[in-house]
Short mmCIF file of C-alpha atoms and ligand atoms in Angstrom, two decimals:
data_model
loop_
_atom_site.label_atom_id
_atom_site.label_comp_id
_atom_site.label_asym_id
_atom_site.label_seq_id
_atom_site.Cartn_x
_atom_site.Cartn_y
_atom_site.Cartn_z
CA MET O 1 -12.77 9.13 -16.15
CA LEU O 2 -11.61 6.25 -13.84
CA ASN O 3 -13.90 4.51 -11.51
CA THR O 4 -17.43 5.73 -12.33
CA GLN O 5 -20.23 3.29 -13.04
CA ALA O 6 -20.12 3.72 -16.77
CA SER O 7 -16.24 3.46 -17.04
CA LEU O 8 -16.08 0.21 -14.60
CA SER O 9 -18.78 -1.56 -16.92
CA LYS O 10 -16.52 -0.89 -19.92
CA THR O 11 -13.51 -2.06 -18.04
CA ARG O 12 -15.63 -5.32 -17.13
CA LYS O 13 -16.63 -5.76 -20.80
CA GLN O 14 -13.00 -5.67 -21.93
CA ILE O 15 -11.84 -8.18 -19.30
CA GLU O 16 -14.70 -10.41 -20.13
CA SER O 17 -14.02 -10.37 -23.82
CA ILE O 18 -10.63 -12.26 -23.37
CA ALA O 19 -10.88 -13.96 -19.79
CA ILE O 20 -12.89 -16.64 -17.87
CA THR O 21 -14.44 -14.86 -15.20
CA ASN O 22 -17.28 -17.19 -13.95
CA ASN O 23 -15.00 -19.11 -11.56
CA ILE O 24 -17.50 -19.14 -8.68
CA ALA O 25 -21.40 -19.05 -8.53
CA LEU O 26 -24.40 -20.12 -6.63
CA SER O 27 -26.45 -22.95 -8.49
CA GLU O 28 -29.86 -21.80 -9.83
CA ASP O 29 -31.67 -23.56 -7.13
CA ASP O 30 -29.38 -22.51 -4.43
CA SER O 31 -28.40 -25.95 -3.27
CA ALA O 32 -24.79 -25.76 -4.32
CA VAL O 33 -21.83 -23.49 -5.08
CA ILE O 34 -20.23 -24.09 -8.52
CA ILE O 35 -16.52 -23.72 -8.90
CA ILE O 36 -13.93 -24.28 -11.55
CA ASP O 37 -11.79 -27.15 -10.02
CA GLN O 38 -8.35 -25.16 -10.24
CA THR O 39 -6.57 -28.35 -9.70
CA LYS O 40 -7.56 -29.73 -13.04
CA ILE O 41 -6.15 -26.61 -14.88
CA PRO O 42 -4.57 -26.59 -17.38
CA ASN O 43 -5.42 -30.25 -18.54
CA ALA O 44 -9.34 -29.85 -18.15
CA LEU O 45 -11.82 -26.96 -17.41
CA GLU O 46 -13.90 -28.52 -15.01
CA TYR O 47 -16.89 -27.16 -13.16
CA LYS O 48 -17.77 -28.82 -9.68
CA LYS O 49 -20.80 -28.57 -7.46
CA ILE O 50 -20.22 -28.17 -3.95
CA SER O 51 -23.07 -28.73 -1.52
CA ASP O 52 -21.97 -29.75 2.01
CA LEU O 53 -19.40 -28.82 4.67
CA GLU O 54 -16.86 -31.70 4.12
CA SER O 55 -16.50 -30.89 0.40
CA ALA O 56 -16.24 -27.39 1.15
CA TYR O 57 -13.55 -27.67 3.51
CA GLU O 58 -11.71 -30.29 1.34
CA ALA O 59 -12.30 -27.84 -1.84
CA ILE O 60 -10.47 -24.98 0.11
CA LYS O 61 -7.73 -27.17 1.62
CA LYS O 62 -7.12 -29.09 -1.39
CA LEU O 63 -6.71 -25.90 -3.59
CA GLU O 64 -9.80 -26.63 -5.82
CA VAL O 65 -10.64 -23.12 -5.00
CA ARG O 66 -7.82 -20.94 -3.91
CA GLY O 67 -6.50 -17.41 -3.96
CA ALA O 68 -7.61 -15.19 -1.22
CA PRO O 69 -10.52 -13.24 -2.68
CA ALA O 70 -11.87 -16.31 -4.19
CA ILE O 71 -11.77 -18.27 -1.07
CA GLY O 72 -13.80 -15.20 0.80
CA ILE O 73 -16.36 -15.38 -2.08
CA PHE O 74 -16.60 -19.17 -1.95
CA ALA O 75 -17.10 -19.15 1.99
CA GLY O 76 -19.89 -16.53 1.66
CA TYR O 77 -21.83 -18.88 -0.77
CA THR O 78 -21.08 -21.89 1.07
CA MET O 79 -22.50 -20.54 4.49
CA TYR O 80 -25.66 -19.70 2.77
CA VAL O 81 -26.08 -23.20 1.08
CA LEU O 82 -25.30 -24.69 4.41
CA ALA O 83 -27.60 -22.75 6.35
CA LEU O 84 -30.61 -23.41 3.96
CA LYS O 85 -30.38 -26.95 5.25
CA ASN O 86 -31.18 -25.79 8.80
CA ARG O 87 -34.41 -23.70 8.01
CA ASP O 88 -36.66 -25.66 10.20
CA LEU O 89 -34.60 -25.19 13.30
CA SER O 90 -35.37 -22.52 16.11
CA TYR O 91 -33.13 -19.48 15.97
CA GLU O 92 -30.96 -20.81 18.86
CA ASP O 93 -30.18 -24.15 17.09
CA PHE O 94 -29.76 -22.45 13.62
CA TYR O 95 -26.94 -20.04 15.21
CA GLN O 96 -25.29 -22.85 16.81
CA ALA O 97 -25.22 -25.14 13.59
CA PHE O 98 -23.99 -21.90 11.68
CA GLU O 99 -21.21 -21.13 14.17
CA SER O 100 -20.01 -24.81 14.08
CA ASP O 101 -20.17 -24.85 10.20
CA LYS O 102 -18.15 -21.44 10.31
CA GLU O 103 -15.37 -22.59 12.70
CA TYR O 104 -14.82 -25.66 10.59
CA LEU O 105 -14.74 -23.89 7.38
CA ASN O 106 -12.29 -21.18 9.03
CA SER O 107 -9.73 -23.90 9.77
CA SER O 108 -9.09 -25.10 6.29
CA ARG O 109 -6.51 -22.55 5.75
CA PRO O 110 -4.95 -20.10 8.01
CA THR O 111 -3.03 -17.35 6.18
CA ALA O 112 -5.55 -15.49 3.78
CA VAL O 113 -7.72 -13.08 5.83
CA ASN O 114 -10.38 -13.02 3.36
CA LEU O 115 -11.77 -16.31 4.59
CA SER O 116 -12.46 -15.15 8.03
CA TRP O 117 -13.24 -11.73 6.84
CA ALA O 118 -16.23 -13.07 4.72
CA LEU O 119 -17.28 -15.59 7.49
CA ASN O 120 -17.68 -12.76 10.04
CA ARG O 121 -19.58 -10.76 7.75
CA MET O 122 -21.91 -13.92 7.27
CA GLU O 123 -22.19 -14.35 10.93
CA LYS O 124 -23.04 -10.63 11.60
CA VAL O 125 -26.00 -11.08 9.37
CA VAL O 126 -27.39 -13.98 11.67
CA THR O 127 -26.47 -12.04 14.66
CA ASP O 128 -27.87 -8.53 13.81
CA ASN O 129 -31.10 -9.95 12.56
CA LYS O 130 -32.13 -12.44 15.40
CA GLU O 131 -35.71 -10.93 15.96
CA LYS O 132 -36.37 -11.23 12.08
CA GLY O 133 -36.59 -15.14 12.27
CA VAL O 134 -34.75 -17.78 10.38
CA GLU O 135 -36.46 -17.41 7.00
CA GLU O 136 -35.74 -13.76 6.65
CA ILE O 137 -32.16 -14.29 7.88
CA LEU O 138 -31.88 -16.77 5.02
CA SER O 139 -32.72 -14.15 2.33
CA LEU O 140 -30.53 -11.89 3.97
CA LEU O 141 -27.53 -14.43 3.99
CA LYS O 142 -28.11 -14.70 0.32
CA GLU O 143 -27.96 -11.00 -0.32
CA GLU O 144 -24.67 -10.77 1.81
CA ALA O 145 -22.96 -13.50 -0.19
CA LEU O 146 -23.93 -11.92 -3.42
CA LYS O 147 -22.77 -8.60 -2.10
CA ILE O 148 -19.44 -10.07 -0.98
CA HIS O 149 -19.04 -11.52 -4.56
CA ASN O 150 -20.40 -8.08 -6.43
CA GLU O 151 -18.01 -5.97 -4.01
CA ASP O 152 -15.14 -8.17 -5.12
CA ILE O 153 -15.89 -7.65 -8.81
CA GLU O 154 -16.02 -3.96 -8.44
CA MET O 155 -12.67 -3.97 -6.25
CA CYS O 156 -10.92 -6.05 -8.98
CA LEU O 157 -12.00 -3.77 -11.80
CA LYS O 158 -10.67 -0.75 -9.96
CA ILE O 159 -7.57 -2.38 -8.95
CA CYS O 160 -7.00 -3.38 -12.72
CA GLU O 161 -7.23 0.07 -13.72
CA TYR O 162 -4.87 1.50 -10.85
CA GLY O 163 -2.56 -1.20 -11.58
CA LEU O 164 -2.54 -0.41 -15.32
CA SER O 165 -2.11 3.24 -14.67
CA LEU O 166 1.73 2.15 -13.37
CA LEU O 167 2.66 0.51 -16.83
CA LYS O 168 3.55 1.77 -20.26
CA ASP O 169 3.30 -0.01 -23.56
CA GLY O 170 6.22 -2.28 -23.97
CA ASP O 171 6.89 -3.00 -20.33
CA GLY O 172 8.06 -6.12 -19.06
CA VAL O 173 6.54 -7.37 -15.71
CA LEU O 174 7.59 -10.12 -13.40
CA THR O 175 4.60 -11.78 -11.46
CA HIS O 176 4.42 -14.70 -8.98
CA CYS O 177 1.68 -17.18 -8.24
CA ASN O 178 -1.76 -16.72 -9.49
CA ALA O 179 -3.92 -13.42 -8.97
CA GLY O 180 -5.91 -13.58 -11.85
CA PRO O 181 -9.68 -14.12 -12.36
CA LEU O 182 -9.44 -17.51 -11.18
CA ALA O 183 -8.06 -16.34 -7.81
CA THR O 184 -10.31 -13.36 -7.59
CA SER O 185 -13.50 -12.25 -9.60
CA TYR O 186 -11.69 -10.41 -12.28
CA GLY O 187 -7.86 -10.23 -11.49
CA THR O 188 -5.82 -8.16 -8.96
CA ALA O 189 -1.88 -8.62 -9.64
CA GLN O 190 -2.74 -10.19 -13.15
CA GLY O 191 -5.75 -8.36 -14.00
CA PRO O 192 -3.79 -5.22 -15.44
CA PHE O 193 -2.28 -7.72 -17.97
CA LEU O 194 -5.66 -8.57 -19.16
CA LEU O 195 -6.86 -5.14 -19.47
CA ALA O 196 -3.62 -3.96 -21.20
CA LYS O 197 -4.29 -6.75 -23.91
CA ALA O 198 -8.02 -6.05 -24.24
CA ARG O 199 -6.96 -2.17 -24.93
CA GLY O 200 -4.14 -3.13 -27.52
CA MET O 201 -1.23 -2.55 -25.29
CA ASN O 202 1.77 -4.67 -25.23
CA ILE O 203 2.92 -6.01 -21.71
CA LYS O 204 5.38 -8.57 -21.60
CA VAL O 205 4.87 -10.80 -18.72
CA PHE O 206 7.15 -13.20 -16.90
CA ALA O 207 5.37 -15.64 -14.77
CA ASP O 208 7.29 -17.57 -12.27
CA GLU O 209 6.17 -21.19 -12.25
CA THR O 210 5.90 -20.66 -8.40
CA ARG O 211 7.13 -23.68 -6.61
CA PRO O 212 5.95 -25.89 -5.07
CA LEU O 213 2.50 -26.02 -6.11
CA LEU O 214 3.08 -24.50 -9.61
CA GLN O 215 0.06 -21.79 -9.70
CA GLY O 216 2.17 -19.78 -12.00
CA ALA O 217 2.60 -22.59 -14.56
CA ARG O 218 -0.52 -24.23 -14.20
CA LEU O 219 -2.87 -21.17 -13.88
CA THR O 220 -1.14 -18.00 -14.55
CA SER O 221 0.27 -18.89 -17.79
CA PHE O 222 -3.07 -20.73 -18.71
CA GLU O 223 -5.15 -17.73 -18.11
CA LEU O 224 -2.63 -15.27 -19.86
CA SER O 225 -1.82 -17.28 -22.63
CA ARG O 226 -5.41 -18.17 -23.72
CA ALA O 227 -6.23 -14.49 -23.39
CA GLY O 228 -3.66 -13.42 -25.74
CA VAL O 229 -1.16 -11.92 -23.42
CA ASP O 230 2.65 -12.20 -24.14
CA VAL O 231 3.61 -14.34 -21.25
CA THR O 232 6.98 -16.32 -20.58
CA LEU O 233 7.06 -18.95 -18.29
CA ILE O 234 10.08 -19.08 -15.89
CA CYS O 235 11.30 -21.17 -12.98
CA ASP O 236 11.49 -19.13 -9.91
CA ASN O 237 15.32 -19.31 -9.81
CA MET O 238 15.13 -17.63 -13.09
CA ALA O 239 13.97 -14.20 -11.62
CA SER O 240 17.34 -12.86 -11.14
CA ILE O 241 18.51 -13.53 -14.86
CA VAL O 242 15.44 -11.86 -16.44
CA MET O 243 15.72 -8.90 -14.07
CA LYS O 244 19.72 -8.56 -14.77
CA ASN O 245 18.77 -8.79 -18.75
CA GLY O 246 16.92 -5.60 -18.24
CA TRP O 247 13.57 -7.35 -19.19
CA ILE O 248 11.70 -6.38 -16.17
CA ASN O 249 10.10 -2.98 -15.34
CA ALA O 250 8.19 -3.80 -12.40
CA CYS O 251 7.01 -6.81 -10.40
CA PHE O 252 3.11 -7.25 -9.64
CA VAL O 253 2.29 -9.62 -7.01
CA GLY O 254 -0.89 -10.48 -4.94
CA CYS O 255 -1.57 -10.83 -1.20
CA ASP O 256 -3.13 -13.15 1.33
CA ARG O 257 -2.76 -10.85 4.32
CA ILE O 258 -1.57 -7.43 4.56
CA ALA O 259 -0.55 -6.22 8.06
CA ALA O 260 -1.01 -2.51 9.57
CA ASN O 261 2.71 -1.80 8.72
CA GLY O 262 2.38 -2.74 5.12
CA ASP O 263 4.18 -6.20 5.39
CA VAL O 264 2.61 -8.39 3.12
CA ALA O 265 2.00 -12.30 3.03
CA ASN O 266 1.84 -13.75 -0.43
CA LYS O 267 2.80 -17.06 -1.88
CA ILE O 268 6.05 -18.57 -0.72
CA GLY O 269 8.97 -17.06 -2.91
CA THR O 270 7.39 -13.44 -3.05
CA SER O 271 9.78 -12.20 -0.78
CA GLY O 272 12.72 -13.60 -2.48
CA VAL O 273 11.32 -11.65 -5.82
CA ALA O 274 11.06 -8.34 -3.77
CA ILE O 275 14.76 -8.84 -2.32
CA LEU O 276 16.04 -9.37 -5.91
CA ALA O 277 13.95 -6.58 -7.32
CA LYS O 278 15.61 -4.20 -4.64
CA HIS O 279 19.13 -5.31 -5.87
CA TYR O 280 18.26 -4.34 -9.74
CA GLY O 281 16.49 -1.27 -8.70
CA ILE O 282 13.01 -2.63 -9.95
CA PRO O 283 9.73 -1.46 -8.20
CA VAL O 284 7.61 -3.94 -6.57
CA TYR O 285 3.84 -3.47 -6.16
CA SER O 286 1.36 -5.78 -4.10
CA LEU O 287 -2.26 -5.56 -5.58
CA GLY O 288 -5.23 -6.73 -3.63
CA PRO O 289 -8.54 -5.62 -2.23
CA THR O 290 -8.88 -3.77 1.10
CA SER O 291 -10.55 -7.06 2.39
CA THR O 292 -6.98 -8.53 2.35
CA ILE O 293 -5.64 -5.59 4.56
CA ASP O 294 -5.87 -6.83 8.32
CA MET O 295 -5.59 -3.58 10.55
CA ASN O 296 -5.58 -5.77 13.47
CA CYS O 297 -2.44 -7.65 12.60
CA PRO O 298 0.52 -5.03 13.60
CA ASP O 299 3.08 -6.79 11.31
CA GLY O 300 4.22 -9.77 9.21
CA ASP O 301 5.77 -11.72 12.55
CA HIS O 302 2.14 -12.05 13.61
CA ILE O 303 0.74 -13.76 10.38
CA LYS O 304 0.28 -17.30 10.65
CA ILE O 305 1.97 -19.11 7.88
CA GLU O 306 0.46 -22.17 6.31
CA LEU O 307 2.69 -25.50 6.36
CA ARG O 308 1.62 -27.85 3.84
CA ASP O 309 2.07 -31.64 3.15
CA PRO O 310 5.62 -32.54 2.28
CA ASP O 311 4.41 -34.97 -0.40
CA GLU O 312 3.60 -31.84 -2.46
CA ILE O 313 7.15 -31.38 -3.01
CA LYS O 314 8.28 -34.99 -2.77
CA GLU O 315 5.69 -36.67 -4.78
CA MET O 316 2.86 -34.83 -6.34
CA TRP O 317 3.89 -34.43 -9.81
CA TYR O 318 5.02 -37.65 -11.34
CA GLU O 319 3.79 -41.26 -10.76
CA ARG O 320 7.37 -42.02 -9.10
CA PRO O 321 8.68 -39.88 -6.29
CA MET O 322 10.86 -37.19 -6.90
CA ALA O 323 12.81 -37.32 -3.61
CA PRO O 324 13.88 -40.07 -1.05
CA LYS O 325 10.79 -40.93 0.87
CA GLU O 326 12.53 -40.50 4.29
CA VAL O 327 13.85 -37.11 3.59
CA LYS O 328 12.93 -34.24 5.92
CA CYS O 329 10.81 -31.53 3.95
CA TYR O 330 9.83 -28.05 4.95
CA ASN O 331 6.88 -26.76 2.87
CA PRO O 332 5.55 -23.34 3.89
CA SER O 333 2.91 -22.13 1.57
CA PHE O 334 3.43 -18.30 2.05
CA ASP O 335 6.15 -15.87 3.20
CA VAL O 336 6.23 -12.36 4.11
CA THR O 337 7.59 -9.56 2.23
CA ASP O 338 8.96 -6.72 4.42
CA HIS O 339 7.01 -3.39 3.77
CA GLU O 340 10.57 -1.66 3.09
CA LEU O 341 10.84 -3.76 -0.24
CA LEU O 342 7.45 -2.46 -1.57
CA SER O 343 7.03 0.65 -3.75
CA GLY O 344 3.23 0.45 -3.34
CA ILE O 345 0.32 -1.24 -2.51
CA VAL O 346 -2.47 -1.00 -4.97
CA THR O 347 -6.05 -1.17 -3.74
CA GLU O 348 -9.49 -0.37 -4.79
CA LYS O 349 -9.33 2.93 -3.38
CA GLY O 350 -6.08 4.00 -5.01
CA ILE O 351 -2.34 3.26 -4.88
CA VAL O 352 -0.91 3.46 -1.17
CA TYR O 353 2.64 4.68 -0.98
CA PRO O 354 5.06 4.46 1.87
CA PRO O 355 5.09 5.18 4.97
CA PHE O 356 2.43 2.52 4.91
CA ASP O 357 1.72 2.51 8.74
CA ILE O 358 0.34 5.81 8.35
CA ASN O 359 -1.12 5.62 4.63
CA LEU O 360 -3.13 2.20 5.34
CA LYS O 361 -4.55 3.82 8.59
CA LYS O 362 -5.57 6.77 6.46
CA LEU O 363 -7.42 4.57 3.97
CA PHE O 364 -9.70 3.02 6.67
CA ASP O 365 -10.01 6.38 8.49
CA GLU O 366 -11.47 7.85 5.44
CA ASP O 367 -14.38 5.37 5.69
CA HIS O 368 -15.67 6.87 8.86
O1 LIG I 1 -2.06 -21.06 -2.01
P1 LIG I 1 -2.80 -20.13 -2.90
O2 LIG I 1 -2.75 -20.47 -4.32
O3 LIG I 1 -4.18 -19.74 -2.46
O4 LIG I 1 -2.09 -18.73 -2.89
C1 LIG I 1 -2.53 -17.53 -3.66
C2 LIG I 1 -1.46 -16.39 -3.46
O5 LIG I 1 -0.60 -16.37 -2.75
C3 LIG I 1 -2.07 -15.38 -4.36
O6 LIG I 1 -0.86 -14.62 -4.96
C4 LIG I 1 -2.85 -14.55 -3.45
O7 LIG I 1 -3.81 -15.26 -2.83
C5 LIG I 1 -3.49 -13.43 -4.18
S1 LIG I 1 -4.74 -13.99 -5.12
C6 LIG I 1 -5.33 -12.38 -5.49
#
């Protein structure tokens, strides 16, 4: 049976047997959040302790911690660690400091909704429990941060199962960016490949390198190859040829914000993959937790797209520049894939099919 607690714990063990799943945790004494520094992969697997606001802001901004759900989990723990420093303040001063830390952290990256979603959940704990006093609020904040993390684990496990139900042994799947356990807790768009491997299935994954920041090359090919998955790294401009060769049965991509009409913001280049897939008649699925669906956002035109430092394109990868210093550069981090190009959106509550505006709404209405 899919998604009973017993079957989820089996799914969890299967993924843990081949993948690194401890990418974010609270330190034992609650003084810091421990992350895997994703900027160091694949050259080193280094853990880093984050205990102050500025380092937390920088960790998100510089992509030491990245991937929409991972940013949300990190934000939850960070707000608790920062709040502990203010335990001697009156409720009013405690709340004011909390608000100011929250606003600053929220300004680190704009596109993934999971950041503000997690921060708002933490804030609600503070405002809903005013009468309980700061000490009690601190334990409730810790509880909420752990809950956000544990919920994400459960959502990922369900998404892995639903995603895998779309594949059969021997399929070829193209994926873009990184949406494995580093970016989430147990993987969304790339979790089904790990689960397939753990169950003895052979899925042939083609991973776009994902320009400009190479999350596909640095992170996805690292996570999948060390788990023994059959993964082939390609440059983004090779997606068309592998589709034309008949090697791709489906495309699995993640999401940073899904609008109410089903438009999906994901790593820059995702919309190009979907446009190509339509040409070749290949289904495209976006996989992500419902925490990534923003029902207050009507469509993709309302999603703020992060623009990043042009030097990420011009100079970041070698000691010498890769482009003339004075050349103009446009470096958006995400793009929006039109909902009409998607075959389905895979969430922990099941696979949502078109018409997305109606069916996404149903997904949330069922909760009430
Ligand atoms: O800029 P990043 O690396 O944070 O972008 C990540 C992506 O676009 C992922 O595909 C998305 O967050 C989904 S991760 C589950």
